[in-house]
Short mmCIF file of C-alpha atoms in Angstrom, two decimals:
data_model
loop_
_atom_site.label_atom_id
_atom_site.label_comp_id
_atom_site.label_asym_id
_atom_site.label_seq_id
_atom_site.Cartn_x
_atom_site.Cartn_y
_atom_site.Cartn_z
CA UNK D 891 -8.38 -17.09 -12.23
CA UNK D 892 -6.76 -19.69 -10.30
CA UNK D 893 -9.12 -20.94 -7.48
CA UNK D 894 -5.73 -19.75 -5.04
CA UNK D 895 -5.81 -23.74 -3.46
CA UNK D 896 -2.05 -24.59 -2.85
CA UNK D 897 1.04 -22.79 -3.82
CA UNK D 898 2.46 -23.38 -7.50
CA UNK D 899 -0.02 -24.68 -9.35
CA UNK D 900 0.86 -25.41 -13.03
CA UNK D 901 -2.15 -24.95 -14.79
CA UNK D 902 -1.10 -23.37 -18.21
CA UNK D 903 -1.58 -19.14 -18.65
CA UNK D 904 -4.93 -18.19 -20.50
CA UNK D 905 -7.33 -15.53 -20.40
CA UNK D 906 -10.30 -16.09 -18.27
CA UNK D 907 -13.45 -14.77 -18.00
CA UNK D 908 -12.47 -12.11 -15.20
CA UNK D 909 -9.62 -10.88 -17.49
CA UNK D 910 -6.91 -12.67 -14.88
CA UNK D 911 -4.70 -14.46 -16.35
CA UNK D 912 -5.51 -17.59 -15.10
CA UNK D 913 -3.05 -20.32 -13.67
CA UNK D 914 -0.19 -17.41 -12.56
CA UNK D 915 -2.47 -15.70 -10.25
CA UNK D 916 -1.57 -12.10 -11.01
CA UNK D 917 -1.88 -9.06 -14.00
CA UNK D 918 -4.73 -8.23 -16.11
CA UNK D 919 -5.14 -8.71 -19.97
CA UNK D 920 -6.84 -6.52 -22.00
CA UNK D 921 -7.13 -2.28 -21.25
CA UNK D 922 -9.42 -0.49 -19.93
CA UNK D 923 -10.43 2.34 -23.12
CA UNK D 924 -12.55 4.27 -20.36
CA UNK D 925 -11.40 7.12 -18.68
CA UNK D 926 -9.73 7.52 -15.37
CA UNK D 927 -11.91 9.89 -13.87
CA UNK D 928 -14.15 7.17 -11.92
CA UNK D 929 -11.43 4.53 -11.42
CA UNK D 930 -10.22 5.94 -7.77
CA UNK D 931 -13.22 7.49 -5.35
CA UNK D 932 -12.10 9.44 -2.81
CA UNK D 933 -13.90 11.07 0.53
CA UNK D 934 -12.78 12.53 4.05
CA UNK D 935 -14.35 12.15 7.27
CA UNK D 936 -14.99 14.54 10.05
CA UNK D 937 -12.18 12.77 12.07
CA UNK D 938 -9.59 13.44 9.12
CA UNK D 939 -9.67 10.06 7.59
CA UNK D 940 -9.00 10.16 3.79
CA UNK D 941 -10.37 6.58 1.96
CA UNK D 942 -8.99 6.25 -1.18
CA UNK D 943 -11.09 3.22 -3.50
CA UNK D 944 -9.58 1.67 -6.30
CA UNK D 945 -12.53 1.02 -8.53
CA UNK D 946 -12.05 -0.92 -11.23
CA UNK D 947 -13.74 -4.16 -9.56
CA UNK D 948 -14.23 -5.65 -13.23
CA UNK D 949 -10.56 -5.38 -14.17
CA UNK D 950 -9.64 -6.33 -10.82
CA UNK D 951 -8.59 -3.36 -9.66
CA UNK D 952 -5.45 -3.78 -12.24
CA UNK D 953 -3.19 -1.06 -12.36
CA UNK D 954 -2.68 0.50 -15.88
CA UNK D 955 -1.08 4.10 -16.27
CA UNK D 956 -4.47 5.87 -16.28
CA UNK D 957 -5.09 4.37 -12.94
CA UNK D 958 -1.22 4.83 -11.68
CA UNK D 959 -1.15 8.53 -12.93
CA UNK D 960 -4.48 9.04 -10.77
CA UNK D 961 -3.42 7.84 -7.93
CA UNK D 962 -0.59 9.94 -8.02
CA UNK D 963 -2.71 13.00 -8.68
CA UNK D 964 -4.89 12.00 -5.71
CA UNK D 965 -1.65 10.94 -3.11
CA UNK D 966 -0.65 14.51 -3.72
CA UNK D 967 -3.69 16.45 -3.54
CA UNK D 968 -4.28 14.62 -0.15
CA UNK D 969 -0.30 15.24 1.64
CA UNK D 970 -1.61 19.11 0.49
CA UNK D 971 -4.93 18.68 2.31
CA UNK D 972 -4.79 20.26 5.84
CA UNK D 973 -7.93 18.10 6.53
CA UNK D 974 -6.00 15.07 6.67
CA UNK D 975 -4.90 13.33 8.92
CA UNK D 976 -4.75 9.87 7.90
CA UNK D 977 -5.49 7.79 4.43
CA UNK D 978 -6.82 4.05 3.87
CA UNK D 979 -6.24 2.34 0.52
CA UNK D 980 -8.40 -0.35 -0.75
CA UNK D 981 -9.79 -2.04 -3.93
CA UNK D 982 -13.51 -2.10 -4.55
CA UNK D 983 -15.30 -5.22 -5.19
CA UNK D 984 -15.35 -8.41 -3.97
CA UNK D 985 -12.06 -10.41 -5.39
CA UNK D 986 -9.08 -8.47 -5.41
CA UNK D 987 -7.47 -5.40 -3.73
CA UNK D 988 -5.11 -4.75 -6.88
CA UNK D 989 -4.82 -8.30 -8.92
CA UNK D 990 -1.66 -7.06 -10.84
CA UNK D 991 -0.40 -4.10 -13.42
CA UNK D 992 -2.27 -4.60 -16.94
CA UNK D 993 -0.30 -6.95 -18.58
CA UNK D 994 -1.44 -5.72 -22.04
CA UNK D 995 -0.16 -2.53 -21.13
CA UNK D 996 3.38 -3.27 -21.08
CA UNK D 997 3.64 -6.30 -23.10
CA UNK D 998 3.18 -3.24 -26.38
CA UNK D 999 6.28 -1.76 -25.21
CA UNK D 1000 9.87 -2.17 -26.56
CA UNK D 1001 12.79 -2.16 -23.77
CA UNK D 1002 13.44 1.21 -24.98
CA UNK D 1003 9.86 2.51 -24.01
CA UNK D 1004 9.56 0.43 -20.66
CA UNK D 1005 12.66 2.17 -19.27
CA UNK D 1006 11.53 5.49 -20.22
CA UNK D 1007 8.66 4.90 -18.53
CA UNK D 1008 10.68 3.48 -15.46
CA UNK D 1009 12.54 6.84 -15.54
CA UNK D 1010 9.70 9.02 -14.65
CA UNK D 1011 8.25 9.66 -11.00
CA UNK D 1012 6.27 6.17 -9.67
CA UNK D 1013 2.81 6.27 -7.50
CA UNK D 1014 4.39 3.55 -5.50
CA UNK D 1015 6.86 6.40 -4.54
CA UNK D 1016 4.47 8.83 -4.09
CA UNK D 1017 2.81 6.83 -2.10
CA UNK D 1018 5.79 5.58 -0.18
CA UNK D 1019 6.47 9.22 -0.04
CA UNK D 1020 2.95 10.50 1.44
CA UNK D 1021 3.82 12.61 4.61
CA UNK D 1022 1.21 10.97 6.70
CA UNK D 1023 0.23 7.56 8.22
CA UNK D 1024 -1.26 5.33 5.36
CA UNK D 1025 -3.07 2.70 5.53
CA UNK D 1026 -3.74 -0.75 3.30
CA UNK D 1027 -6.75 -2.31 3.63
CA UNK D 1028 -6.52 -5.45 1.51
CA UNK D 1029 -9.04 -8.41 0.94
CA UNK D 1030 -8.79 -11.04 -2.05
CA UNK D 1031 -5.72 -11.06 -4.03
CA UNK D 1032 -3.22 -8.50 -3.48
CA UNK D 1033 -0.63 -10.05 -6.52
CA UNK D 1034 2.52 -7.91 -8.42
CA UNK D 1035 1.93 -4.15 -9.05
CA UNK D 1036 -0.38 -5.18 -5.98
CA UNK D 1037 1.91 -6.27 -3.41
CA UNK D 1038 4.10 -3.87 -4.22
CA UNK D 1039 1.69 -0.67 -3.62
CA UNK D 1040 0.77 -2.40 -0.65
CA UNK D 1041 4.28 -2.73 0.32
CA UNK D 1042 4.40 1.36 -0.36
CA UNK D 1043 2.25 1.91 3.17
CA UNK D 1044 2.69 2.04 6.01
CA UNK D 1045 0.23 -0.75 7.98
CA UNK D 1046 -1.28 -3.79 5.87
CA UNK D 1047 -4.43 -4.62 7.10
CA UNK D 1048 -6.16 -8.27 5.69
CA UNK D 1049 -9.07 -10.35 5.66
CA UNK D 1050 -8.60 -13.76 6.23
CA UNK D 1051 -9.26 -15.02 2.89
CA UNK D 1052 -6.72 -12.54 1.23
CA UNK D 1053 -3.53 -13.78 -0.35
CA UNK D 1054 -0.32 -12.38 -1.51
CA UNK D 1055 2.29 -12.83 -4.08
CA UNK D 1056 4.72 -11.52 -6.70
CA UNK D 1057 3.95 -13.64 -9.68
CA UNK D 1058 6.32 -12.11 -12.12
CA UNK D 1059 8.54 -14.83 -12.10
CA UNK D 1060 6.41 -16.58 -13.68
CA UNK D 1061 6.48 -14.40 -16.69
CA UNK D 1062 10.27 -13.88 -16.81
CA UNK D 1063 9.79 -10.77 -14.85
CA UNK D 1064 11.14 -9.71 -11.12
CA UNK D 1065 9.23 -7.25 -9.60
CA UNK D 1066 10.21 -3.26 -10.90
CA UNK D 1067 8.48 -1.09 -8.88
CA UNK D 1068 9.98 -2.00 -4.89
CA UNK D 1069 8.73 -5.55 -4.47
CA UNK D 1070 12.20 -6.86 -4.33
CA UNK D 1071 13.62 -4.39 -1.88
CA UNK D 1072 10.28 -3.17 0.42
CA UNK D 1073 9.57 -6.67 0.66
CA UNK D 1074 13.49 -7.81 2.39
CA UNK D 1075 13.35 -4.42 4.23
CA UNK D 1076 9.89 -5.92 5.87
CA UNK D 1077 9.90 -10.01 6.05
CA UNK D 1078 13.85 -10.08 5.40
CA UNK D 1079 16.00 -11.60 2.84
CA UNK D 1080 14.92 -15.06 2.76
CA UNK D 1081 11.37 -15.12 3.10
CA UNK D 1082 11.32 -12.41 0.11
CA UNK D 1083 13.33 -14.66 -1.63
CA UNK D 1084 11.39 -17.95 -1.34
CA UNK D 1085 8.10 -15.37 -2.22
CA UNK D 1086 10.01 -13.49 -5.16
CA UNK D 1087 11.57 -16.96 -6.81
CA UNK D 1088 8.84 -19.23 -6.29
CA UNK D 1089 6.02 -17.27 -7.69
CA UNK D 1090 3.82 -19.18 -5.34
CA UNK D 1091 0.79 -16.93 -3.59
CA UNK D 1092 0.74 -17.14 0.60
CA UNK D 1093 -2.56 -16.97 2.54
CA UNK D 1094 -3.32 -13.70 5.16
CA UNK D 1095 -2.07 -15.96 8.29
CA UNK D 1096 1.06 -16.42 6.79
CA UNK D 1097 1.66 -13.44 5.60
CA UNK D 1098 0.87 -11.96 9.23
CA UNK D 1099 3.70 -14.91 10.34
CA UNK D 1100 6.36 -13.34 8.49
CA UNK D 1101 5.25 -9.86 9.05
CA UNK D 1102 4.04 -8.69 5.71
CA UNK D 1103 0.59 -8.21 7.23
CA UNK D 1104 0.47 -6.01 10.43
CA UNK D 1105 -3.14 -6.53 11.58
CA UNK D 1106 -4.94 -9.59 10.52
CA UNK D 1107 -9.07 -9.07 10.35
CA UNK D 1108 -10.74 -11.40 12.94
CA UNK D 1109 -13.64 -11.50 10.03
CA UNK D 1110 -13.85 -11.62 6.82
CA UNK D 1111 -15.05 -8.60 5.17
CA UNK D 1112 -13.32 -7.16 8.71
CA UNK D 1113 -10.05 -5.21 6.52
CA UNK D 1114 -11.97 -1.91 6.50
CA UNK D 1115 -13.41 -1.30 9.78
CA UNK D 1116 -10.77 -2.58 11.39
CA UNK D 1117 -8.23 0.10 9.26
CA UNK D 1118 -10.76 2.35 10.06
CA UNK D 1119 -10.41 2.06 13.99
CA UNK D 1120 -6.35 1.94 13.80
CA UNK D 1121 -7.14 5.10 11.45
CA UNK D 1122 -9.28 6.65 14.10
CA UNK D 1123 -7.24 5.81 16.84
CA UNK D 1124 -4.10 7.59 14.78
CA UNK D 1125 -6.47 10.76 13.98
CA UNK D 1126 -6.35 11.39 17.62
CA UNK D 1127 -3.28 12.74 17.83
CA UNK D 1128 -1.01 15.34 16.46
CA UNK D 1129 -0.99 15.93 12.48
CA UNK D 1130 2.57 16.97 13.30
CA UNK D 1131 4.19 14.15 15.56
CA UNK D 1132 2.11 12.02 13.24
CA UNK D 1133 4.61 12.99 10.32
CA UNK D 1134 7.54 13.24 12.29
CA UNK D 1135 7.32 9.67 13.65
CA UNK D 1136 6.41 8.29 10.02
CA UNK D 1137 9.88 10.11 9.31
CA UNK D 1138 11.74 8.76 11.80
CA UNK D 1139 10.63 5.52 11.39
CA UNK D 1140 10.79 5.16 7.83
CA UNK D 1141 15.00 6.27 7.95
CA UNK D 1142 15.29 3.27 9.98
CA UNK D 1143 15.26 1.34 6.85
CA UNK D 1144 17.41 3.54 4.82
CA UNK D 1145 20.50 4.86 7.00
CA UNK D 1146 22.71 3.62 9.39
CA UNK D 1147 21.99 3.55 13.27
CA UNK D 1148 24.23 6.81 13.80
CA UNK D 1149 22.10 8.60 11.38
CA UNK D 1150 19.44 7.40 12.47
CA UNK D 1151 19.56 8.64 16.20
CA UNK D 1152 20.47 11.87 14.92
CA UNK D 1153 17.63 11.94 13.05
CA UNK D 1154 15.38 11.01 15.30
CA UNK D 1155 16.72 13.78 17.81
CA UNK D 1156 15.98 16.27 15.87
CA UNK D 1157 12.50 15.43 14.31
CA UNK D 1158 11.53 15.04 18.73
CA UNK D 1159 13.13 18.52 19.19
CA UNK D 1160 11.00 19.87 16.62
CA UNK D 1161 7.86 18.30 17.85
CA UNK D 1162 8.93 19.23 20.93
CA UNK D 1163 8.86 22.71 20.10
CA UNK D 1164 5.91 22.71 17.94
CA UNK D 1165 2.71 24.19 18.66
CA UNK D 1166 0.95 20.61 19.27
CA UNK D 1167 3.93 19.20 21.48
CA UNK D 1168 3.79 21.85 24.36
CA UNK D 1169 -0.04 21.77 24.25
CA UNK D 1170 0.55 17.89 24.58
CA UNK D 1171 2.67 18.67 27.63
CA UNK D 1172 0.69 21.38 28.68
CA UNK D 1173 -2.38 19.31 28.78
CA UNK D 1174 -0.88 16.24 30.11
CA UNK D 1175 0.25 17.95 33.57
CA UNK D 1176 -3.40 19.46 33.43
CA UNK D 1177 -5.18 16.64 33.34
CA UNK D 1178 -7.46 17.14 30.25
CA UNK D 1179 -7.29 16.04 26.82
CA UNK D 1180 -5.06 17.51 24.17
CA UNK D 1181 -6.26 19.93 21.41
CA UNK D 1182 -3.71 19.70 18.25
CA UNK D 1183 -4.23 21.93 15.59
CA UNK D 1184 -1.35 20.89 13.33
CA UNK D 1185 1.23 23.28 14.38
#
């Protein structure tokens, strides 16, 4: 793997011994022949706080479709799960939060069989899609398939040492799963473009600059605890307005300001009318603290 000093280096592409291949900075090759069933951990707190591991720390954390199709499982069994309040993603080990999708994977395919694939429901939607506030905790390289799921939450949280980039360029790719469009919806058109067409990798300060990373770790090693106080400080409050404001703001991207308004006026009439947002009221002009229940 690329030691990640400078921006578009030109070292030639090549297996190395960490199964990256080595000089673009991004995907995995070679499969992983072991089943799915220990490749994403997941627990819940007492505060509501689902963590969600990717562990496959000796691939990388490389998304294949065993590891895609589980995290889709797992996205969905967790919107379901009245315990939850709020989820935080993150890669195990110590290099990568996802390095890439599993090259190998998709290199076997004809056209024909990539689209098909294409065609059927995508985690990053799914995870785009989860009702509640989600978290991504990223340290290490966050590259392609990566970027993209990381693009798919709602808060990026990194170390200082992480670094970004969609790499597919460099294999005469563009990104497929939302890197093109999540990315302009977050940093704008240009600074996706000079990311997307450069297939250079950016460092955690800048991408906090432009705005692909929310909250940049004072520490390194810092990502989860400090997801896990936004988490905690999210948790607090209403499972419903929690939803309803992750709605709300989430159509900003997609429809016009008109729709938008109208949107938003009627998501705050239901929370207004919802079990949690008159005990909100009720408790505000009483002076103690709120008890939501979800309703």
């Amino acid at each position: 793997m690329s030691n990640g000093e400078g921006e578009g280096e030109e070292e030639g592409a090549s297996a190395g011994d960490d199964g990256v291949v080595a000089g673009d900075d991004w995907g995995v090759a070679g499969d992983d022949r072991g089943g799915s069933g220990d490749s994403i951990l997941v627990s819940v707190d007492d505060e509501g706080i689902a963590t969600i591991t990717l562990n496959r720390p000796d691939k990388l954390n490389a998304l294949n479709t065993r590891v895609r199709q589980h995290l889709m499982e797992v996205v969905d069994d967790l919107a379901a799960d009245a315990r939850v309040k709020v989820a935080i993603l993150h890669g195990a080990g110590e290099k990568a939060f996802v390095a890439g999708a599993d090259v190998s994977e998709f290199a076997a395919r004809t056209p024909g069989e990539q689209r098909e694939v294409y065609d059927r429901r995508r985690v990053y939607d799914a995870v785009a899609g989860f009702p509640k506030p989600i978290l991504c905790a990223v340290h290490g390289w966050c590259l392609g398939g990566g970027s993209e799921l990381a693009l798919a939450c709602d808060v990026r949280i990194a170390c200082p040492t992480a670094r970004f980039g969609q790499a597919e360029i460099r294999l005469g790719l563009i990104p497929g799963a939302g890197g093109t469009q999540r990315l302009a919806r977050l940093v704008g058109p240009g600074q996706a473009l000079r990311i997307a067409l450069s297939g250079d990798t950016i460092d955690a300060a800048e991408a906090h600059r432009i705005g692909l990373v929310e909250v940049l770790a004072e520490e390194e090693g810092g990502h989860l605890e400090a997801a896990g106080k936004l988490a905690g400080r999210m948790a607090r409050w209403s499972p419903v307005a929690l939803r309803l404001a992750k709605r709300s703001v989430r159509a900003a991207m997609e429809v016009p300001l008109s729709a938008g308004l109208e949107l938003e006026r009627e998501l705050f009439l239901a929370a207004f009318a919802s079990e949690d947002g008159q005990e909100g009221v009720r408790a505000f002009v009483e002076k103690r603290r709120a008890e939501f229940r979800g309703r």
